[in-house]
Coordinates of C-alpha atoms in Angstrom, one line a residue:
X1 CA 4.9 -32.2 -18.5
X2 CA 2.4 -32.5 -15.7
X3 CA 2.7 -28.7 -15.1
X4 CA 1.6 -27.9 -18.6
X5 CA -1.8 -26.4 -19.4
X6 CA -1.9 -28.3 -22.6
X7 CA -1.3 -31.6 -20.8
X8 CA -4.2 -30.8 -18.4
X9 CA -6.4 -29.9 -21.3
X10 CA -5.6 -33.2 -23.0
X11 CA -6.5 -35.1 -19.8
X12 CA -9.7 -33.2 -19.7
X13 CA -10.4 -34.0 -23.3
X14 CA -9.6 -37.6 -22.7
X15 CA -11.9 -37.9 -19.8
X16 CA -14.7 -36.2 -21.7
X17 CA -14.2 -38.6 -24.6
X18 CA -14.2 -41.6 -22.3
X19 CA -17.4 -40.2 -20.6
X20 CA -19.0 -39.8 -24.0
X21 CA -18.2 -43.3 -25.1
X22 CA -19.2 -44.8 -21.8
X23 CA -22.5 -43.0 -21.8
X24 CA -23.1 -44.0 -25.4
X25 CA -22.2 -47.6 -24.7
X26 CA -24.6 -47.7 -21.7
X27 CA -27.4 -46.1 -23.8
X28 CA -26.7 -48.5 -26.6
X29 CA -27.0 -51.4 -24.1
X30 CA -30.2 -49.9 -22.8
X31 CA -31.5 -49.6 -26.4
X32 CA -30.5 -53.3 -27.2
X33 CA -32.2 -54.4 -23.9
X34 CA -35.3 -52.5 -24.9
X35 CA -35.3 -54.1 -28.4
X36 CA -34.8 -57.6 -27.0
X37 CA -37.5 -57.0 -24.4
X38 CA -39.9 -55.7 -27.1
X39 CA -39.2 -58.7 -29.4
X40 CA -39.7 -61.1 -26.5
X41 CA -43.0 -59.4 -25.6
X42 CA -44.1 -59.6 -29.2
X43 CA -43.2 -63.2 -29.4
X44 CA -45.0 -63.9 -26.2
X45 CA -48.1 -62.1 -27.5
X46 CA -47.9 -64.1 -30.8
X47 CA -47.6 -67.3 -28.7
X48 CA -50.7 -66.2 -26.7
X49 CA -52.6 -65.7 -30.0
X50 CA -51.4 -69.1 -31.2
X51 CA -52.6 -70.7 -27.9
X52 CA -55.9 -69.0 -28.3
X53 CA -56.2 -70.3 -31.9
X54 CA -55.1 -73.7 -30.7
X55 CA -57.8 -73.6 -28.0
X56 CA -60.4 -72.7 -30.7
X57 CA -59.4 -75.6 -33.0
X58 CA -59.4 -77.9 -30.0
X59 CA -63.0 -76.8 -29.3
X60 CA -64.0 -77.5 -32.9
X61 CA -62.3 -80.9 -32.7
X62 CA -64.0 -81.8 -29.5
X63 CA -67.3 -80.6 -31.0
X64 CA -67.2 -82.4 -34.4
X65 CA -64.5 -85.0 -33.9
X66 CA -64.0 -85.3 -37.7
X67 CA -60.8 -85.5 -39.7
X68 CA -60.9 -81.9 -40.8
X69 CA -61.1 -80.5 -37.4
X70 CA -58.4 -82.9 -36.3
X71 CA -56.1 -81.9 -39.1
X72 CA -56.7 -78.3 -38.3
X73 CA -55.9 -78.9 -34.7
X74 CA -52.8 -80.8 -35.5
X75 CA -51.7 -78.0 -37.9
X76 CA -52.4 -75.4 -35.3
X77 CA -50.5 -77.4 -32.6
X78 CA -47.5 -77.7 -35.0
X79 CA -47.6 -74.0 -35.7
X80 CA -47.6 -73.3 -32.0
X81 CA -44.6 -75.7 -31.6
X82 CA -42.8 -74.0 -34.4
X83 CA -43.5 -70.6 -32.8
X84 CA -41.9 -71.8 -29.6
X85 CA -38.8 -73.2 -31.3
X86 CA -38.3 -70.0 -33.4
X87 CA -38.8 -67.6 -30.5
X88 CA -35.7 -65.8 -29.0
X89 CA -37.0 -66.3 -25.5
X90 CA -34.3 -67.9 -23.4
X91 CA -34.9 -71.7 -23.4
X92 CA -35.1 -72.1 -19.6
X93 CA -37.9 -69.6 -19.5
X94 CA -40.1 -71.5 -22.0
X95 CA -39.0 -75.0 -20.9
X96 CA -42.3 -75.5 -19.0
X97 CA -44.4 -74.2 -22.0
X98 CA -42.6 -76.7 -24.3
X99 CA -43.3 -79.5 -21.8
X100 CA -47.0 -78.6 -21.6
X101 CA -47.2 -78.3 -25.4
X102 CA -45.6 -81.8 -25.7
X103 CA -48.2 -83.2 -23.3
X104 CA -50.9 -81.5 -25.3
X105 CA -49.6 -83.1 -28.5
X106 CA -49.5 -86.5 -26.9
X107 CA -53.0 -86.0 -25.5
X108 CA -54.3 -85.1 -29.0
X109 CA -52.7 -88.3 -30.4
X110 CA -54.2 -90.3 -27.6
X111 CA -57.6 -88.7 -28.2
X112 CA -57.4 -89.6 -31.9
X113 CA -56.6 -93.2 -31.1
X114 CA -59.4 -93.2 -28.6
X115 CA -61.8 -91.9 -31.3
X116 CA -60.7 -94.8 -33.6
X117 CA -61.2 -97.3 -30.9
X118 CA -64.6 -95.9 -30.1
X119 CA -65.7 -96.2 -33.7
X120 CA -64.5 -99.9 -33.9
X121 CA -65.9 -101.1 -30.6
X122 CA -69.0 -100.8 -28.5
X123 CA -68.5 -99.5 -25.0
X124 CA -70.6 -98.3 -22.2
X125 CA -71.8 -94.8 -22.8
X126 CA -71.1 -93.8 -19.3
X127 CA -67.6 -95.0 -19.6
X128 CA -67.2 -93.0 -22.8
X129 CA -68.7 -89.9 -21.3
X130 CA -66.3 -90.2 -18.3
X131 CA -63.4 -90.7 -20.6
X132 CA -64.5 -87.7 -22.7
X133 CA -65.0 -85.6 -19.7
X134 CA -61.5 -86.6 -18.4
X135 CA -60.0 -85.6 -21.8
X136 CA -61.8 -82.3 -21.9
X137 CA -60.6 -81.6 -18.4
X138 CA -57.0 -82.4 -19.3
X139 CA -57.3 -80.3 -22.5
X140 CA -58.6 -77.4 -20.5
X141 CA -56.0 -77.8 -17.8
X142 CA -53.1 -77.9 -20.3
X143 CA -54.4 -74.9 -22.3
X144 CA -55.0 -73.0 -19.0
X145 CA -51.5 -73.9 -17.8
X146 CA -50.0 -72.7 -21.1
X147 CA -51.9 -69.5 -20.8
X148 CA -50.8 -69.0 -17.3
X149 CA -47.1 -69.7 -18.0
X150 CA -47.2 -67.4 -21.0
X151 CA -48.7 -64.7 -18.9
X152 CA -46.2 -65.3 -16.1
X153 CA -43.4 -65.3 -18.6
X154 CA -44.7 -62.0 -20.0
X155 CA -44.9 -60.5 -16.6
X156 CA -41.4 -61.7 -15.8
X157 CA -40.1 -60.3 -19.0
X158 CA -41.6 -56.9 -18.2
X159 CA -40.1 -57.0 -14.7
X160 CA -36.7 -57.9 -16.1
X161 CA -36.9 -55.2 -18.7
X162 CA -37.8 -52.7 -16.0
X163 CA -34.9 -53.9 -13.9
X164 CA -32.4 -53.8 -16.7
X165 CA -33.6 -50.3 -17.6
X166 CA -33.3 -49.2 -14.0
X167 CA -29.8 -50.7 -13.6
X168 CA -28.7 -49.1 -16.9
X169 CA -30.0 -45.7 -15.8
X170 CA -28.2 -46.2 -12.4
X171 CA -25.0 -47.1 -14.2
X172 CA -25.3 -44.1 -16.5
X173 CA -25.9 -41.9 -13.5
X174 CA -22.8 -43.3 -11.7
X175 CA -20.7 -42.8 -14.8
X176 CA -21.9 -39.3 -15.4
X177 CA -21.4 -38.4 -11.7
X178 CA -17.9 -39.9 -11.7
X179 CA -16.9 -38.1 -14.8
X180 CA -18.6 -34.9 -13.6
X181 CA -16.5 -34.8 -10.4
X182 CA -13.3 -35.7 -12.4
X183 CA -14.0 -33.0 -15.0
X184 CA -15.0 -30.5 -12.3
X185 CA -11.8 -31.1 -10.3
X186 CA -9.5 -30.9 -13.3
X187 CA -11.4 -27.8 -14.7
X188 CA -11.1 -26.1 -11.3
X189 CA -7.4 -26.8 -11.1
X190 CA -7.0 -25.8 -14.7
X191 CA -8.8 -22.5 -14.0
X192 CA -6.7 -21.8 -10.8
X193 CA -3.5 -22.5 -12.7
X194 CA -4.6 -20.3 -15.6
X195 CA -5.6 -17.5 -13.3
X196 CA -2.3 -17.7 -11.4
X197 CA -0.3 -17.6 -14.7
X198 CA -2.4 -14.9 -16.3
X199 CA -2.3 -12.8 -13.1
X200 CA 1.5 -13.1 -13.0
X201 CA 1.9 -12.1 -16.6
X202 CA -0.6 -9.2 -16.2
X203 CA 1.2 -7.9 -13.1
X204 CA 4.5 -8.0 -15.0
X205 CA 3.0 -6.1 -18.0
X206 CA 1.6 -3.4 -15.6
X207 CA 5.0 -3.1 -14.0
X208 CA 6.5 -2.5 -17.4
X209 CA 3.7 0.1 -18.1
X210 CA 4.7 1.8 -14.9
X211 CA 8.4 1.7 -16.0
X212 CA 9.4 -0.6 -13.1
X213 CA 11.9 -2.8 -14.9
X214 CA 13.2 -4.5 -11.8
X215 CA 10.1 -6.7 -11.4
X216 CA 10.6 -10.4 -12.1
X217 CA 8.0 -13.2 -12.6
X218 CA 8.3 -16.3 -10.4
X219 CA 8.2 -19.0 -13.0
X220 CA 8.4 -22.0 -10.5
X221 CA 4.7 -21.8 -9.5
X222 CA 3.1 -21.4 -12.9
X223 CA 2.4 -23.8 -15.7
X224 CA 4.8 -24.4 -18.6
X225 CA 3.2 -22.1 -21.1
X226 CA 3.1 -19.2 -18.7
X227 CA 6.5 -20.1 -17.4
X228 CA 7.9 -19.7 -20.9
X229 CA 6.2 -16.3 -21.2
X230 CA 7.5 -15.4 -17.8
X231 CA 11.1 -16.3 -18.7
X232 CA 10.8 -14.3 -21.9
X233 CA 9.4 -11.4 -19.8
X234 CA 12.2 -11.6 -17.3
X235 CA 14.8 -11.6 -20.0
X236 CA 13.1 -8.5 -21.6
X237 CA 12.9 -6.8 -18.2
X238 CA 16.6 -7.4 -17.6
X239 CA 17.5 -5.9 -21.0
X240 CA 15.2 -3.0 -20.4
X241 CA 16.6 -2.4 -17.0
X242 CA 20.2 -2.5 -18.4
X243 CA 19.2 -0.2 -21.2
X244 CA 17.5 2.2 -18.8
X245 CA 20.6 2.2 -16.5
X246 CA 22.8 2.8 -19.6
X247 CA 20.4 5.5 -20.7
X248 CA 20.5 7.1 -17.3
X249 CA 24.3 7.0 -17.2
X250 CA 24.4 8.5 -20.7
X251 CA 21.9 11.2 -19.7
X252 CA 23.9 12.0 -16.6
X253 CA 27.1 12.1 -18.6
X254 CA 25.5 14.2 -21.3
X255 CA 24.1 16.6 -18.6
X256 CA 27.6 16.7 -17.0
X257 CA 29.3 17.4 -20.3
X258 CA 26.6 20.0 -21.2
X259 CA 27.2 21.8 -17.9
X260 CA 30.9 21.6 -18.5
X261 CA 30.5 23.1 -22.0
X262 CA 28.3 25.8 -20.6
X263 CA 30.9 26.5 -17.9
X264 CA 33.6 26.6 -20.5
X265 CA 31.5 28.7 -22.7
X266 CA 31.0 31.2 -19.9
X267 CA 34.7 31.1 -19.1
X268 CA 35.6 31.6 -22.8
X269 CA 33.1 34.4 -23.1
X270 CA 34.6 35.9 -19.9
X271 CA 38.1 35.4 -21.2
X272 CA 37.2 36.9 -24.6
X273 CA 36.2 40.1 -22.8
X274 CA 38.5 40.1 -19.8
X275 CA 42.2 39.9 -19.2
X276 CA 43.1 36.4 -18.0
X277 CA 45.5 37.6 -15.3
X278 CA 43.9 40.7 -13.7
X279 CA 40.2 40.1 -14.6
X280 CA 39.7 43.6 -16.0
X281 CA 38.6 44.2 -19.6
X282 CA 41.0 43.2 -22.4
X283 CA 41.8 45.5 -25.3
X284 CA 39.0 44.0 -27.6
X285 CA 36.3 44.4 -25.0
X286 CA 37.5 47.9 -24.1
X287 CA 37.4 48.9 -27.7
X288 CA 33.7 47.7 -28.0
X289 CA 32.7 49.3 -24.8
X290 CA 34.5 52.7 -25.5
X291 CA 32.8 52.9 -28.9
X292 CA 29.4 52.4 -27.2
X293 CA 30.4 55.1 -24.6
X294 CA 31.3 57.5 -27.5
X295 CA 27.9 56.9 -29.1
X296 CA 26.1 57.7 -25.8
X297 CA 28.2 60.8 -25.3
X298 CA 27.4 62.0 -28.9
X299 CA 23.7 61.6 -28.0
X300 CA 23.9 63.3 -24.6
X301 CA 26.6 65.9 -25.3
X302 CA 28.6 64.8 -22.3
X303 CA 32.4 64.5 -21.9
X304 CA 34.5 61.3 -21.9
X305 CA 37.9 61.0 -20.4
X306 CA 40.4 58.4 -21.4
X307 CA 43.4 57.7 -19.1
X308 CA 46.4 55.8 -20.5
X309 CA 48.5 54.5 -17.6
X310 CA 52.0 53.0 -17.8
X311 CA 53.5 51.6 -14.6
X312 CA 57.0 52.9 -13.7
X313 CA 59.6 50.7 -11.9
X314 CA 57.6 47.6 -12.9
X315 CA 60.3 46.3 -15.2
X316 CA 62.9 46.2 -12.5
X317 CA 60.5 44.3 -10.2
X318 CA 59.8 41.8 -13.0
X319 CA 63.4 41.4 -13.8
X320 CA 64.7 41.2 -10.3
X321 CA 61.9 39.2 -8.6
X322 CA 60.5 37.2 -11.4
X323 CA 57.3 37.2 -13.4
X324 CA 55.3 35.6 -10.6
X325 CA 55.8 38.6 -8.3
X326 CA 55.3 40.9 -11.3
X327 CA 52.0 39.2 -12.1
X328 CA 50.8 39.6 -8.5
X329 CA 51.8 43.4 -8.6
X330 CA 49.7 43.7 -11.8
X331 CA 46.8 42.0 -10.1
X332 CA 47.0 44.4 -7.1
X333 CA 47.2 47.4 -9.3
X334 CA 44.1 46.2 -11.3
X335 CA 42.2 45.7 -8.1
X336 CA 43.0 49.3 -6.9
X337 CA 42.0 50.7 -10.3
X338 CA 38.6 49.0 -10.0
X339 CA 38.2 50.1 -6.4
X340 CA 38.8 53.8 -7.4
X341 CA 36.5 53.9 -10.4
X342 CA 32.7 53.9 -10.8
X343 CA 30.9 50.8 -12.0
X344 CA 30.0 52.7 -15.1
X345 CA 33.6 53.4 -15.9
X346 CA 35.8 51.2 -18.0
X347 CA 39.0 49.6 -16.7
X348 CA 41.2 47.5 -19.0
X349 CA 44.6 46.1 -19.3
X350 CA 45.9 47.3 -22.6
X351 CA 49.0 45.2 -22.6
X352 CA 52.1 44.4 -20.4
X353 CA 52.1 47.0 -17.7
X354 CA 49.7 49.4 -19.5
X355 CA 46.2 50.1 -18.4
X356 CA 43.5 52.2 -20.0
X357 CA 40.5 53.7 -18.1
X358 CA 37.4 55.3 -19.7
X359 CA 35.5 57.8 -17.6
X360 CA 31.9 58.1 -18.8
X361 CA 29.3 60.9 -18.7
X362 CA 31.5 63.7 -17.3
X363 CA 30.3 67.2 -16.9
X364 CA 33.8 68.8 -16.9
X365 CA 37.5 68.0 -17.2
X366 CA 38.4 68.9 -13.6
X367 CA 36.7 65.7 -12.5
X368 CA 39.2 63.8 -14.7
X369 CA 42.1 65.4 -13.1
X370 CA 40.8 64.6 -9.7
X371 CA 40.3 61.0 -10.7
X372 CA 43.9 61.0 -12.1
X373 CA 45.3 62.2 -8.7
X374 CA 43.2 59.5 -6.9
X375 CA 44.5 56.8 -9.2
X376 CA 48.1 57.8 -8.9
X377 CA 47.8 57.8 -5.1
X378 CA 46.3 54.3 -5.2
X379 CA 48.9 52.9 -7.6
X380 CA 51.9 54.2 -5.8
X381 CA 50.9 52.7 -2.4
X382 CA 53.2 49.9 -1.3
X383 CA 52.3 46.5 -2.4
X384 CA 53.0 43.7 0.1
X385 CA 53.7 40.3 -1.4
X386 CA 55.0 37.4 0.7
X387 CA 56.2 39.7 3.5
X388 CA 58.1 42.0 1.0
X389 CA 57.0 45.5 0.0
X390 CA 57.1 46.6 -3.6
X391 CA 56.2 50.0 -5.1
X392 CA 55.6 51.2 -8.6
X393 CA 54.9 54.6 -10.1
X394 CA 52.6 55.6 -12.9
X395 CA 52.8 57.8 -16.0
X396 CA 49.4 58.9 -17.2
X397 CA 48.3 60.5 -20.4
X398 CA 44.7 61.9 -20.8
X399 CA 42.5 62.5 -23.8
X400 CA 39.0 64.0 -23.9
X401 CA 35.9 63.4 -26.1
X402 CA 35.2 65.4 -28.2
X403 CA 38.2 67.7 -27.8
X404 CA 40.9 65.2 -28.6
X405 CA 38.9 63.1 -31.0
X406 CA 35.5 61.6 -31.7
X407 CA 36.6 58.0 -32.4
X408 CA 38.2 55.2 -30.4
X409 CA 41.4 55.3 -32.3
X410 CA 41.8 59.1 -31.9
X411 CA 41.2 59.1 -28.2
X412 CA 43.6 56.2 -27.6
X413 CA 46.4 57.7 -29.7
X414 CA 46.0 61.1 -28.0
X415 CA 46.1 59.5 -24.5
X416 CA 49.1 57.3 -25.5
X417 CA 51.1 60.2 -26.8
X418 CA 50.4 62.3 -23.7
X419 CA 51.5 59.3 -21.5
X420 CA 54.8 59.1 -23.4
X421 CA 55.4 62.9 -23.0
X422 CA 54.9 62.5 -19.2
X423 CA 57.2 59.4 -19.1
X424 CA 60.0 61.0 -21.2
X425 CA 59.9 64.2 -19.1
X426 CA 60.4 62.0 -16.0
X427 CA 57.5 63.8 -14.4
X428 CA 55.8 62.5 -11.3
X429 CA 52.1 62.4 -12.1
X430 CA 51.3 63.3 -8.6
X431 CA 52.6 66.8 -9.2
X432 CA 49.9 67.3 -11.9
X433 CA 52.2 69.2 -14.2
X434 CA 50.7 70.2 -17.6
X435 CA 52.4 69.8 -21.0
X436 CA 51.4 70.5 -24.6
X437 CA 51.1 67.5 -26.9
X438 CA 49.9 68.4 -30.4
X439 CA 48.9 71.8 -29.0
X440 CA 46.8 70.0 -26.3
X441 CA 47.3 70.2 -22.6
X442 CA 48.3 67.0 -20.8

């Protein structure tokens, strides 16, 4: 709880409230002190006026010495006594004034009695004058003492008021200073904690912005509110990091599968156009390419030669040594056919042990016959497989564009028939014998 920003704010609020109430209470005390001092001053001023009035009545009484002046004096003295009793001035402070007032009251009574005695008896005038002078002196002394004590009390009341005001102001200053330092210390700590927490959260957000999901906020050194945000941020970062890892794995897997599909697509495209065993063109691809070759020849007026090749003695190799050896013989023959033809010529495996070659852009038929001799020589060379020599022969039929046909089907059929004529006659292609097939020389 102590590590909570809200808790610190509540403490700060509590201190501020206490400071406000303490200051208000001290100001209230100062105000009350001022009111009391003002009332006491007013009462002292009223008593001063009453004493002055009493002094005036006393002078009239001493001057006329009649009943009216005496009654006025007694009434004024009673009024002064009532003012003393009703005043809120502390009793110890006006005790001396009350004593002097009592003495004045007794002196007036004595003076009245003395006046009666004087009227009823005859005395020496000197003695009366002395007695009168003595009474007057005592009257003046009492009145003067009352004035002095009231003035002294008024001065003392002013000094006490100033002292109370000074003390109250000092107390207010101390309270304000104490609360100022307390509030400043708590506010400073609160600011540091808030800055630490907000900086940690801000750094975390910037890391997320930079896609650094491995960043974690240290929640132990920040307040509860920021700690809750930090824990939520760390949980979110972990989830994002896992999602990014998962996404990366998925992307890698997708890329891998895409590459594999592309590779398979290339392989399938290759297999769709090439023989899977020998790597030369298959029948479908050869058909497409030969048709394109015919179109070029029609535009240019050049000759095309189609050689249909059937391997001799291959079946005995396949039967006696197995298909594995037979396949390797076919691969060797296909390699020799590619090596002995131009890059613009077409080499295909038509099926089984049959190959078809398309010779493009020829100027005469003699070059086809030369190529036939070259191919037969290459095919009939010994093939060495696993330290064993094998040999095959070749029966070759030839057709020409445009003499033997102007379409793919016509050229293939003509070459195929010529090949079978050569094969049935048991002719060695190397001898380059010519035979008629459908009135055509083969």
